[in-house]
Tab-separated table of C-alpha atoms and ligand atoms in Angstrom:
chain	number	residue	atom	x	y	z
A	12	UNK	CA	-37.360	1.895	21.934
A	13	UNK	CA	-36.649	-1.705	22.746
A	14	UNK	CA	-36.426	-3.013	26.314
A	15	UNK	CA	-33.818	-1.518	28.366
A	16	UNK	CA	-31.297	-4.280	28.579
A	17	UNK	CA	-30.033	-4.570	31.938
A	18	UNK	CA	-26.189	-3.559	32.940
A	19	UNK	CA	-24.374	-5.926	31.059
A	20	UNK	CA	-20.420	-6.909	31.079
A	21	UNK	CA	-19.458	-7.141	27.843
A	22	UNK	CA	-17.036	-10.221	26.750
A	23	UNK	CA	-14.935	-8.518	24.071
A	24	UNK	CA	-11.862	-10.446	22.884
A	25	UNK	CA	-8.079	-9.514	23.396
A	26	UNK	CA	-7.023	-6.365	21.063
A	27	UNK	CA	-5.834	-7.258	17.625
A	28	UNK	CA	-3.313	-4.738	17.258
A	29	UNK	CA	-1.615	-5.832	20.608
A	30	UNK	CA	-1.607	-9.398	19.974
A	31	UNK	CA	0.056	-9.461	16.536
A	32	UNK	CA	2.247	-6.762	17.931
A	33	UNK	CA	3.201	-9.452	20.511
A	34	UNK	CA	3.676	-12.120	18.577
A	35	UNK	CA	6.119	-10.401	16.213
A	36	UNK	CA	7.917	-9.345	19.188
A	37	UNK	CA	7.909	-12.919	20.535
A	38	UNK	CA	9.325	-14.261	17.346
A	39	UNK	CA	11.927	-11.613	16.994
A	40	UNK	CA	13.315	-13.102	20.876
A	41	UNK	CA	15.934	-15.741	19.454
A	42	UNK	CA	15.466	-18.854	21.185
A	43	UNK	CA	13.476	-17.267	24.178
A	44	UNK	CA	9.977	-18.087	25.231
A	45	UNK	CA	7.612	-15.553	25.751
A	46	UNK	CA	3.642	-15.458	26.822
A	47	UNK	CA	1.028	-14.139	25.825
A	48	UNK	CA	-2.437	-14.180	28.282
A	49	UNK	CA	-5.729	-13.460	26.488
A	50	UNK	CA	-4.311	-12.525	23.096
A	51	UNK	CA	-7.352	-12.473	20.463
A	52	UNK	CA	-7.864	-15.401	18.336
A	53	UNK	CA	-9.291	-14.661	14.756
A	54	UNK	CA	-8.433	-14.689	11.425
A	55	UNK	CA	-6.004	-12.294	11.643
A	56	UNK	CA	-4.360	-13.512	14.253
A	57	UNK	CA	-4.215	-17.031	13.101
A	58	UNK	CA	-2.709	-15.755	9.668
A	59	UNK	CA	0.092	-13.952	11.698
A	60	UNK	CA	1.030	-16.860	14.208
A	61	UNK	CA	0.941	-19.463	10.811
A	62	UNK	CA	3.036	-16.531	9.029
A	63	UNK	CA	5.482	-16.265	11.782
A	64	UNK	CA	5.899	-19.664	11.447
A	65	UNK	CA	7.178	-19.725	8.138
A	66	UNK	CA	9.353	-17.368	9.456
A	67	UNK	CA	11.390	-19.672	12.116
A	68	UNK	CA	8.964	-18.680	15.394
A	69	UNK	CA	7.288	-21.228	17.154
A	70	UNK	CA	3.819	-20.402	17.944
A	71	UNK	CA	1.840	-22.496	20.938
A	72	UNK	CA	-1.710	-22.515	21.001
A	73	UNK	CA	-3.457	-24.952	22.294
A	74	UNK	CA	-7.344	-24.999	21.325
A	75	UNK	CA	-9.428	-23.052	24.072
A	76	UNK	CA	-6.523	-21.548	25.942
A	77	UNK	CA	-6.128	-18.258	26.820
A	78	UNK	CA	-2.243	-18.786	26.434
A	79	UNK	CA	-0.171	-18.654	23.528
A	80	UNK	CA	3.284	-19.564	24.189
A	81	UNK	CA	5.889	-17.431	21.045
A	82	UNK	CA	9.152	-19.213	20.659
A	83	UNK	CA	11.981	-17.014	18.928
A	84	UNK	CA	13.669	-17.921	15.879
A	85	UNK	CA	15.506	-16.267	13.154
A	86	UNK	CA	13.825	-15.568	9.804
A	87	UNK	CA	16.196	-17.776	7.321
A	88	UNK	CA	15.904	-19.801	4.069
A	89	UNK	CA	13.395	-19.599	1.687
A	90	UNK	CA	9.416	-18.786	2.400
A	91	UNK	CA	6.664	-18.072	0.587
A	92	UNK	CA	3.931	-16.462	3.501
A	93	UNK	CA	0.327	-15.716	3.530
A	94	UNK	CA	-1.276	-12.650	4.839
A	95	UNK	CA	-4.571	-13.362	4.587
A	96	UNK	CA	-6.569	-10.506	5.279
A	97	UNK	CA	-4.428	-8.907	7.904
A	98	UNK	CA	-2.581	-5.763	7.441
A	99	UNK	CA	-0.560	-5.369	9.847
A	100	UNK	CA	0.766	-9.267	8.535
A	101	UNK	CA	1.754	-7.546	5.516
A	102	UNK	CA	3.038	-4.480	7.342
A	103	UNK	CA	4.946	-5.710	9.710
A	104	UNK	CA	6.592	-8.948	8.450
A	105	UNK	CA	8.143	-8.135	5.508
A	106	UNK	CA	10.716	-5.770	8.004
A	107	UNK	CA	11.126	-8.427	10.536
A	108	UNK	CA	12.163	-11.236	7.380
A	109	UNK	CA	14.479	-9.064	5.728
A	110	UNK	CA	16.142	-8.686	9.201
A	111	UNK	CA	17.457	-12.436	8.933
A	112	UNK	CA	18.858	-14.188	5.708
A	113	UNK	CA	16.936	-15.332	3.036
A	114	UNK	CA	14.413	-14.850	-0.262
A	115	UNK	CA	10.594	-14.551	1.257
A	116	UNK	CA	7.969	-13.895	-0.495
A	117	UNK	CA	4.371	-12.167	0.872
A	118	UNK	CA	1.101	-12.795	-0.301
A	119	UNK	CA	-2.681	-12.226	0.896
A	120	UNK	CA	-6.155	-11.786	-0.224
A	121	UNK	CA	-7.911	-10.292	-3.129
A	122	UNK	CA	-8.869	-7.424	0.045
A	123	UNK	CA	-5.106	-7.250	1.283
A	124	UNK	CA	-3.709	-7.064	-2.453
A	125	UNK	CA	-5.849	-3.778	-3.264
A	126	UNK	CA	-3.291	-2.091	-0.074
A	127	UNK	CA	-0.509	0.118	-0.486
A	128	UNK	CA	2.407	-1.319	0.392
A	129	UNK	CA	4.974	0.708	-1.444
A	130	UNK	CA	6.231	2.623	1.355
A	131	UNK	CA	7.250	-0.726	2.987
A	132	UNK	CA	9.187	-1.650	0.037
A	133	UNK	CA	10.946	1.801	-0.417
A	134	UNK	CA	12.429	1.595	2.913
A	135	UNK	CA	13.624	-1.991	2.573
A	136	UNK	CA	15.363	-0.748	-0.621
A	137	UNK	CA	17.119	2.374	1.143
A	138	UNK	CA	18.479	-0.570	3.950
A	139	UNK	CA	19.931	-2.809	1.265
A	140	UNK	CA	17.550	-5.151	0.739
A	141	UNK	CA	16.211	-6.727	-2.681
A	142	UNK	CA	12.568	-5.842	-3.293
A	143	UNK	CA	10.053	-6.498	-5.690
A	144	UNK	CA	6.166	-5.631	-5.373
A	145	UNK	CA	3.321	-6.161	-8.228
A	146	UNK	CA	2.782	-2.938	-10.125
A	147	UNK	CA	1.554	-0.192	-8.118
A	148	UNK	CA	3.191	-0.990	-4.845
A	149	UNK	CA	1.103	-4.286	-3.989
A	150	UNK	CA	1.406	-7.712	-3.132
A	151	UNK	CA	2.849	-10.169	-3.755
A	152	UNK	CA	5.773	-8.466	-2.138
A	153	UNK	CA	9.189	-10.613	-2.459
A	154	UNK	CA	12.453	-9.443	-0.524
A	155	UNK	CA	15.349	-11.033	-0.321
A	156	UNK	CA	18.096	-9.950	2.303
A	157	UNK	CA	21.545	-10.989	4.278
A	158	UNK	CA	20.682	-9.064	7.010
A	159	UNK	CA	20.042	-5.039	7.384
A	160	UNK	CA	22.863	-2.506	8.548
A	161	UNK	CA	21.956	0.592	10.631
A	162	UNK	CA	21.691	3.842	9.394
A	163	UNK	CA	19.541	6.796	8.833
A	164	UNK	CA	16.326	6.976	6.461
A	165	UNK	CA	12.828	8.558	6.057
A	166	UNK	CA	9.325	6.715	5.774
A	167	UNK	CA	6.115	7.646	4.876
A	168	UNK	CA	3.401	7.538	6.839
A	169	UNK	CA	0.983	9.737	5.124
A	170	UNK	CA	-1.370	6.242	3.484
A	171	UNK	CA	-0.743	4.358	7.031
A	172	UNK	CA	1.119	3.879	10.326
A	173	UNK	CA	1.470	-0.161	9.754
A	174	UNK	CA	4.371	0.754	7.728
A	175	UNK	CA	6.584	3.029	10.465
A	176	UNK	CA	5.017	0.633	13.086
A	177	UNK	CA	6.879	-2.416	10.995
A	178	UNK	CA	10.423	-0.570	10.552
A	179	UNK	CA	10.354	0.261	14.558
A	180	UNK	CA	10.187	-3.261	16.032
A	181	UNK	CA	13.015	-4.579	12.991
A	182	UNK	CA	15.304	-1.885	14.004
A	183	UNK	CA	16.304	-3.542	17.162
A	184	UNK	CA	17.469	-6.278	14.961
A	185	UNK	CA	19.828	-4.526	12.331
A	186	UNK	CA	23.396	-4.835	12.814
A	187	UNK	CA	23.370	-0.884	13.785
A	188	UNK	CA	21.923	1.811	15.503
A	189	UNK	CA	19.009	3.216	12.699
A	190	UNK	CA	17.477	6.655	12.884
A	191	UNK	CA	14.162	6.964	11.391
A	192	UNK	CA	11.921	9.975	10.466
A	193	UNK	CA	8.533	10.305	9.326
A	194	UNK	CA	7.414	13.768	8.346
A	195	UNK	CA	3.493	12.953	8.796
A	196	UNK	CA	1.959	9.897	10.255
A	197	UNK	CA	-1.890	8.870	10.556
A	198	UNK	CA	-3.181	6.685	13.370
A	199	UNK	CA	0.023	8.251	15.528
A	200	UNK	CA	-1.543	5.907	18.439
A	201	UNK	CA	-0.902	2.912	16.869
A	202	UNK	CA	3.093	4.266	16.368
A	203	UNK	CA	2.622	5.032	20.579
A	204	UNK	CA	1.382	1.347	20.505
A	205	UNK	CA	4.605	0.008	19.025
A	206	UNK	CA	7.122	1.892	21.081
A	207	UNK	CA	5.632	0.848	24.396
A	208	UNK	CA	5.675	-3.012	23.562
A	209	UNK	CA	8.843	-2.702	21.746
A	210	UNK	CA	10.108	-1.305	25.475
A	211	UNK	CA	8.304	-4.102	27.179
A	212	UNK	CA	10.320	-6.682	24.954
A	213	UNK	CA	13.425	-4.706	26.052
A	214	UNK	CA	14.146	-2.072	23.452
A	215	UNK	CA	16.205	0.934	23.886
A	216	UNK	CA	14.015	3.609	21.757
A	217	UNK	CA	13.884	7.179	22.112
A	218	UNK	CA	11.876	10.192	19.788
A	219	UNK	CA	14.431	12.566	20.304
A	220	UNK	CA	12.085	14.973	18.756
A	221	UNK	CA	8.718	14.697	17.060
A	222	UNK	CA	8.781	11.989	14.008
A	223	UNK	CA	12.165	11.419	14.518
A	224	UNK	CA	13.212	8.068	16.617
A	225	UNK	CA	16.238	6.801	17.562
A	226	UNK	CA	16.724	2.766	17.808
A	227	UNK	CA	19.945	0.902	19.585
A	228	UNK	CA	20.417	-2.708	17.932
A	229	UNK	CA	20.032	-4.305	20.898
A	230	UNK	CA	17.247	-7.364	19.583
A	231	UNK	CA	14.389	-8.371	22.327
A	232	UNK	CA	13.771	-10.533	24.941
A	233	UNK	CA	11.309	-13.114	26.202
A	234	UNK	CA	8.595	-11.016	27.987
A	235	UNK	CA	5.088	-11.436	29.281
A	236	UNK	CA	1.946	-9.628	27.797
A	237	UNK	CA	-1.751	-10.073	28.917
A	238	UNK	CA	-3.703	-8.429	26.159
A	239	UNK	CA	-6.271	-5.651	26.796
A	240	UNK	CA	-9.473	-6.686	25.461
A	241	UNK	CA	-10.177	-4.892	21.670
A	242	UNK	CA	-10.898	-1.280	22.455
A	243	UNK	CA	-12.021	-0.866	18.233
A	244	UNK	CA	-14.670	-3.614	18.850
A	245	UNK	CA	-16.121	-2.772	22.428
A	246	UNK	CA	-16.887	1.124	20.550
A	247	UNK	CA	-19.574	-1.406	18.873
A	248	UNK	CA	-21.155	-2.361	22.454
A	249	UNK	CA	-20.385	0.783	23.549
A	250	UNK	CA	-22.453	2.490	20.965
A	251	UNK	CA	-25.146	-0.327	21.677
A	252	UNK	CA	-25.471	0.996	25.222
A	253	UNK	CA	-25.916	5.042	24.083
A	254	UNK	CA	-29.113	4.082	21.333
A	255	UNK	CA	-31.159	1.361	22.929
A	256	UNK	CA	-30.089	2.465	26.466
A	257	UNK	CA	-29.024	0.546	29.564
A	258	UNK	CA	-25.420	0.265	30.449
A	259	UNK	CA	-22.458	-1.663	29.123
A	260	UNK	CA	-19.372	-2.018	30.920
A	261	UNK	CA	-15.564	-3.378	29.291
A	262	UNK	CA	-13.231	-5.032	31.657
A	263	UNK	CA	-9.613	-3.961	31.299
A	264	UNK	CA	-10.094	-0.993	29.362
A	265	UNK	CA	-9.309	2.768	31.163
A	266	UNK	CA	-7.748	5.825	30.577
A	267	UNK	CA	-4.456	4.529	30.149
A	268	UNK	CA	-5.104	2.116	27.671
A	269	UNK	CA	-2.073	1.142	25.037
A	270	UNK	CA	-5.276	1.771	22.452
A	271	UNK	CA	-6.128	4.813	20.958
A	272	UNK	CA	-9.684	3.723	20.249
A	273	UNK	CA	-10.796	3.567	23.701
A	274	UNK	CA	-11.069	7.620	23.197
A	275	UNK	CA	-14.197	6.484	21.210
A	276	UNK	CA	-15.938	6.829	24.189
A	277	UNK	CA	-15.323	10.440	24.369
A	278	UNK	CA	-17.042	10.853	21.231
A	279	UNK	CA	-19.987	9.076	22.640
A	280	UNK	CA	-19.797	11.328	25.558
A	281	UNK	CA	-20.559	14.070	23.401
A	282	UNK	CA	-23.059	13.038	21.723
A	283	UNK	CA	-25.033	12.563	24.654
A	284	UNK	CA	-23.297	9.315	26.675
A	285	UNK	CA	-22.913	9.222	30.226
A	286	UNK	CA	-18.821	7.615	30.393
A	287	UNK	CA	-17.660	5.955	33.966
A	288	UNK	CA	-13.883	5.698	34.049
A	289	UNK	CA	-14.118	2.798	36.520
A	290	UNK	CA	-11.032	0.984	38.388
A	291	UNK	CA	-11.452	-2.476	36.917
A	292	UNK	CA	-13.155	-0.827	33.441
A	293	UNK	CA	-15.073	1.559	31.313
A	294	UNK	CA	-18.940	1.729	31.825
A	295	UNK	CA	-20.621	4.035	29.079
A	296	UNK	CA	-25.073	4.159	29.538
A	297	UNK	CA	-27.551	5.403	27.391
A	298	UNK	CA	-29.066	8.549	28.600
A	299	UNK	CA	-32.114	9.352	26.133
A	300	UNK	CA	-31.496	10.936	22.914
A	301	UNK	CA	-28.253	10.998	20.770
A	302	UNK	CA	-27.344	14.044	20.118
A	303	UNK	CA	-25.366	15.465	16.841
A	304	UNK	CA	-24.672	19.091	16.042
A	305	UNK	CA	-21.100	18.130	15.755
A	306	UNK	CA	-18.073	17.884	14.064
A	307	UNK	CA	-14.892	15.665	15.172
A	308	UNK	CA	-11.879	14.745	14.066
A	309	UNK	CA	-11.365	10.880	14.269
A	310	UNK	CA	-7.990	10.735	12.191
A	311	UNK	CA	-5.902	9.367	15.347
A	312	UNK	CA	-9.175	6.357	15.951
A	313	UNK	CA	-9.829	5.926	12.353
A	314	UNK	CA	-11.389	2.302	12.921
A	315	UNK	CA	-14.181	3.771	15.167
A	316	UNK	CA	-15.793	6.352	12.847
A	317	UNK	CA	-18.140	3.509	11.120
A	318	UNK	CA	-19.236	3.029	14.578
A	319	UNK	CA	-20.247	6.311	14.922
A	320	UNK	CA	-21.684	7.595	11.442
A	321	UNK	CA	-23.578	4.433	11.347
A	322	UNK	CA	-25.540	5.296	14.778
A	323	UNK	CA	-25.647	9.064	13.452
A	324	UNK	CA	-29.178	9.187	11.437
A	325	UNK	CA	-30.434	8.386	15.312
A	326	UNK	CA	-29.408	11.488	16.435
A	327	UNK	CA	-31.168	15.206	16.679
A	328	UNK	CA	-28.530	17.105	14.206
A	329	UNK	CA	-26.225	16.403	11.699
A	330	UNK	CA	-22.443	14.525	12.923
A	331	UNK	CA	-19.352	15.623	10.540
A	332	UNK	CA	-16.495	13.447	10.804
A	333	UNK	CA	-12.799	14.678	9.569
A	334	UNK	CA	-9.653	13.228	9.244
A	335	UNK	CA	-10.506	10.325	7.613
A	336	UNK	CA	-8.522	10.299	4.367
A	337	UNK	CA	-6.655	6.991	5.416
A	338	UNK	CA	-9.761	4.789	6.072
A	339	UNK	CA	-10.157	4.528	1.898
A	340	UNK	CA	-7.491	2.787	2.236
A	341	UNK	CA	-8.427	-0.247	4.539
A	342	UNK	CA	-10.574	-3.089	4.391
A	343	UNK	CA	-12.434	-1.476	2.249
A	344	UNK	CA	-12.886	2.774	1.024
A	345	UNK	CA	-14.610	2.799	4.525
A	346	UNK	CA	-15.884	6.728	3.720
A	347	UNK	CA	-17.466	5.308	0.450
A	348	UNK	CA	-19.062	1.685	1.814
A	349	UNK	CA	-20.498	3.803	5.223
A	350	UNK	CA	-22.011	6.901	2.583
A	351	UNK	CA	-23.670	4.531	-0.130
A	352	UNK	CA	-24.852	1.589	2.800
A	353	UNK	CA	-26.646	5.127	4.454
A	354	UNK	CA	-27.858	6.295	1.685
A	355	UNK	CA	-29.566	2.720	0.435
A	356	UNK	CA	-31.283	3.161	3.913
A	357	UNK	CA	-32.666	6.100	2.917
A	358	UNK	CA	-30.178	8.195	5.132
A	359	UNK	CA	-28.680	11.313	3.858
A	360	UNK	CA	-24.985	11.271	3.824
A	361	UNK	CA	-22.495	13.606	2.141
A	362	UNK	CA	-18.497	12.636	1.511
A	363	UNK	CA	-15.281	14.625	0.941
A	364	UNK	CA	-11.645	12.697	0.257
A	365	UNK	CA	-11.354	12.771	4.209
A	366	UNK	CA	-14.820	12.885	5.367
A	367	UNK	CA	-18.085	12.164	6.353
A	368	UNK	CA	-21.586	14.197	7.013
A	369	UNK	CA	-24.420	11.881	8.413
A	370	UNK	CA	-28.146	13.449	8.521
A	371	UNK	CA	-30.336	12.421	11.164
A	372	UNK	CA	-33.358	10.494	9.772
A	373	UNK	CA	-35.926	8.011	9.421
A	374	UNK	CA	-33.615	4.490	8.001
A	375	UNK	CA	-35.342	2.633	5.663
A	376	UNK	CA	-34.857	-1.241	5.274
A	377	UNK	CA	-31.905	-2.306	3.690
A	378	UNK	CA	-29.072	-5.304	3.183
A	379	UNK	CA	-25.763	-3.875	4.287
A	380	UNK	CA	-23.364	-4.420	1.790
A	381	UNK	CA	-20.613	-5.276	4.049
A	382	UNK	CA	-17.675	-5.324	1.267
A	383	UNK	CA	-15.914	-8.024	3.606
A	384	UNK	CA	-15.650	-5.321	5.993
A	385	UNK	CA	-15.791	-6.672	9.451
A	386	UNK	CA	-15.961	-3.430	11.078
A	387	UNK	CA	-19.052	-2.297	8.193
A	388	UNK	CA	-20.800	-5.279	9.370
A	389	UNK	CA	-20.140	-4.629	13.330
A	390	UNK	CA	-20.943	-0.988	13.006
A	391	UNK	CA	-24.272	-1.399	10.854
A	392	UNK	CA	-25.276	-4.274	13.041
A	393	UNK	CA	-25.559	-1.908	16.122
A	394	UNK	CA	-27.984	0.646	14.065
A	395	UNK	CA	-30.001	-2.265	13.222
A	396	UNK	CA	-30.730	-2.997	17.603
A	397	UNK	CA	-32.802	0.489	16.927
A	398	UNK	CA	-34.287	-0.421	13.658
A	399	UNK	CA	-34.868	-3.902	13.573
A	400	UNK	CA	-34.718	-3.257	9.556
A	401	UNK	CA	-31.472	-4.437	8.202
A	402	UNK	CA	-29.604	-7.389	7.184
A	403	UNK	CA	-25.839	-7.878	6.216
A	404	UNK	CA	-25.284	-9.953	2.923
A	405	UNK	CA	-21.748	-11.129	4.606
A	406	UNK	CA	-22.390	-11.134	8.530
A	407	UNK	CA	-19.384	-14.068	8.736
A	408	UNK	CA	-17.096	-11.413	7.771
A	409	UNK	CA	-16.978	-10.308	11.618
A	410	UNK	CA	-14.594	-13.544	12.014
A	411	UNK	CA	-11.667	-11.415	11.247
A	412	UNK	CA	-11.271	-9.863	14.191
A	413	UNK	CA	-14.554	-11.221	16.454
A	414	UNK	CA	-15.625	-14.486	15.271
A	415	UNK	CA	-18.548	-14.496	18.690
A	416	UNK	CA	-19.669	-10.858	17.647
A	417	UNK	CA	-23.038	-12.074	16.896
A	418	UNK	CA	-23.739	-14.080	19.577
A	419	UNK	CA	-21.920	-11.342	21.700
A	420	UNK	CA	-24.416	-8.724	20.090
A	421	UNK	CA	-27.331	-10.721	20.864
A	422	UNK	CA	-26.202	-11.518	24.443
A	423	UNK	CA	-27.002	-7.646	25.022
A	424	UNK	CA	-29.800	-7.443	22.884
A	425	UNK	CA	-32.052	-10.449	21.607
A	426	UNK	CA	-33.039	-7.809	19.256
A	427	UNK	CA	-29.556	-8.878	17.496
A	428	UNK	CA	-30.099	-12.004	15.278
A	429	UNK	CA	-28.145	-14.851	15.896
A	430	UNK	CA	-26.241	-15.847	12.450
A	431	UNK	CA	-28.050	-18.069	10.652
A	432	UNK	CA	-25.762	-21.415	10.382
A	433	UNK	CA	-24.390	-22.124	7.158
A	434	UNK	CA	-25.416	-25.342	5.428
A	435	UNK	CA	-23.353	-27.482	3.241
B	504	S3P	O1	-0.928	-0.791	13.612
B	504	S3P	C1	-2.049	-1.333	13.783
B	504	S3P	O2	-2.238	-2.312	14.528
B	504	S3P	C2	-3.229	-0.739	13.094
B	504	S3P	C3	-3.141	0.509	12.547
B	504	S3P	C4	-4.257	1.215	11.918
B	504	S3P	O3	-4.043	1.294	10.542
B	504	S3P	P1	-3.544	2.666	9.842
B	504	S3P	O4	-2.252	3.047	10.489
B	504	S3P	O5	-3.398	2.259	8.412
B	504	S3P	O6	-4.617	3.694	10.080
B	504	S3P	C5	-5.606	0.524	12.163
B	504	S3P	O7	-6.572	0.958	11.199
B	504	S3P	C6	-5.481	-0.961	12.105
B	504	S3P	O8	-6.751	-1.549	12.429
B	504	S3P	C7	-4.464	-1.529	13.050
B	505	PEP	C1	-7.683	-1.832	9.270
B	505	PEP	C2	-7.827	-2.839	10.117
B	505	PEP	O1	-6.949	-3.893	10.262
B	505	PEP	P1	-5.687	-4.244	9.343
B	505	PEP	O2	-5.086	-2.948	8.831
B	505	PEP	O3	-4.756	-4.956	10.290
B	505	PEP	O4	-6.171	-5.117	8.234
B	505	PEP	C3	-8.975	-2.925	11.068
B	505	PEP	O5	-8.949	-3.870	11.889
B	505	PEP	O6	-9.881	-2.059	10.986
């Protein structure tokens, strides 16, 4: 066991979800200004500011602020816009543009390209507008639109909730009321996510009963959002805390979070964690062994389970993790890259379409094979303040949601290298 690291405040950046969330929001405010404290600045982030943008928003960030000021503007002309890597860019924006009047086309990365977006385009069809998608329901997606009327349709949300998340906050913004239902949605958090900002930006939307929601066109206005620091990446300091010991405490983050993923800590709790609900934040502390014997269902806080099966050979019995169908579906097939990145360390791991079984054992060294995964990079890097014993072939690919993770890592744990800088 390495020294026990002394209580330590964790500096995690503003949530991902909630800041592009707010910016789209922003935008979607014609002519109004709104503000946005502490939002997170990344890649993904950056792509959806530059993509809004494109699409007649003003955007305000000045380097090294903490304040992003969103001016509204209507989607209108002609665009082509780059995702990047982001997912929600590619969920949500494609709704918003077809919402104003023009022919806008949406691209991203090899990563973002190999994503469903089919559903997205299926509804935009069933609301009038002109879609096209490469073959199989990928980008580059191209709609062109007048405008959207009202009405009454169905989504999927079976392969994500990005796409019901992305028809919510464009309803407000059709020419009528709309009426949407989804018969089964993953990640049903992220949907709670959406209705509360889309409230706090002055929406009139109601779930009159369970999938079924009920938007007024009444369009946004200006409001002002701090952002909740990222309760996905403090699971990885969390988890730091419960196997090399000592205590790490998140500002910001409690009970009532707008973030599903902050029930990660629950999970840590039972496998052995001692979890402080604080007023000003969430403290979780090792306290000795991890312990498995387990099996949980992580379908709702999908992004967390890496964090979790990849601090699993640690514990004293076997963890089983369920509900994970919709993670193959991310930045990577997150059930396959975890399994065969255990397995290469030696650690036995068995998979199912929606699941995960992680052995407890002795983990050989290894590179992690991060498949541009920043979460497989995060997660791994936490086993590796036990084991001392691994390397990531792509450790940069944190910068897509935590560019400082490193140096944030090794702030709590010298343990942690520091990226080596790249030359050239
Ligand atoms: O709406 C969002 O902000 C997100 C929804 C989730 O995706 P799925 O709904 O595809 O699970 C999550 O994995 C992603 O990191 C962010
Ligand atoms: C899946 C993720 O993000 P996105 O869907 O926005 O690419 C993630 O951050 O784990």
């Amino acid at each position: 066991m390495t020294a026990r690291p002394r209580a330590f405040r964790a500096r995690i950046p503003g949530s991902e979800s909630l800041t592009n969330r707010a910016l789209l929001l922003s935008a979607a405010g014609e002519g109004a200004t709104s503000e946005l404290s502490y939002p997170l600045v990344s890649e993904d982030t950056i792509a959806f500011a530059e993509a809004l943008t494109r699409l007649g928003a003003r955007v305000q960030r000045p380097a090294g602020s903490a304040l992003w000021r969103v001016t509204g503007g209507r989607p209108r002309g002609a665009a082509r816009v780059w995702c990047a890597d982001a997912g929600t860019a590619a969920r949500f924006l494609p709704f918003f543009a077809a919402t104003g009047t023009g022919d806008f086309t949406f691209e991203g990365s090899a990563q973002l390209t190999a994503r469903p977006v089919a559903p997205l385009a299926e509804a935009l069809r069933r609301l009038g507008a002109r879609v096209s998608t490469a073959e199989g329901g990928r980008l580059p997606l191209r709609v062109r639109s007048a405008g959207l009327d009202g009405g009454d349709l169905d989504i999927d949300g079976s392969l994500s909730s990005q796409f019901l998340s992305g028809l919510l906050m464009a309803a407000p913004l059709l020419r009528g009321p709309l009426t949407v239902r989804v018969r089964e949605v993953v990640s049903r958090p992220y949907a709670d996510m959406t209705l509360a900002l889309m409230r706090h930006f002055g929406a009139e939307v109601a779930e009159p009963s369970p999938g079924e929601f009920a938007v007024r066109p009444t369009g946004y206005r200006a409001a002002g959002l701090r952002v909740e620091p990222d309760a996905s990446t403090a699971s990885y300091f969390f988890a730091a805390a419960a196997v090399v010991g000592g205590s790490v405490t998140v500002g910001g983050l409690s009970r009532d979070s707008l973030q599903g993923d902050v029930r990660f800590v629950d999970v840590l709790a039972r496998a052995g964690a001692r979890v402080e609900y604080g007023a000003t934040g969430i403290t979780v502390s090792g306290n000795g062994p991890l312990r498995g014997g387990f099996t949980v269902d992580m379908g709702e806080i999908s992004d967390t389970f890496m964090t979790l099966a990849a601090i699993a050979p640690l514990a004293d019995a076997p963890v089983t993790v369920t509900g994970i169908g919709h993670a193959r579906l991310k930045e990577s097939d997150r059930i396959e890259a975890v399994s065969r990145n255990l397995r290469a360390c030696g650690v036995r791991a068995e998979t199912g379409a929606d699941w995960i079984t992680v052995h407890p054992g002795p983990v050989t060294p290894a590179s992690i094979a991060c498949h541009r995964d920043h979460r497989i990079a995060m997660a791994f890097a936490v086993l590796n303040l036990r084991t001392g014993n691994l390397t990531l072939d792509d450790p940069a690919c944190v910068a897509k949601t935590f560019p400082g993770f490193h140096e944030e890592l090794h702030r709590f744990s010298p343990r942690h290298p520091l990226p080596v800088p790249v030359r050239g």
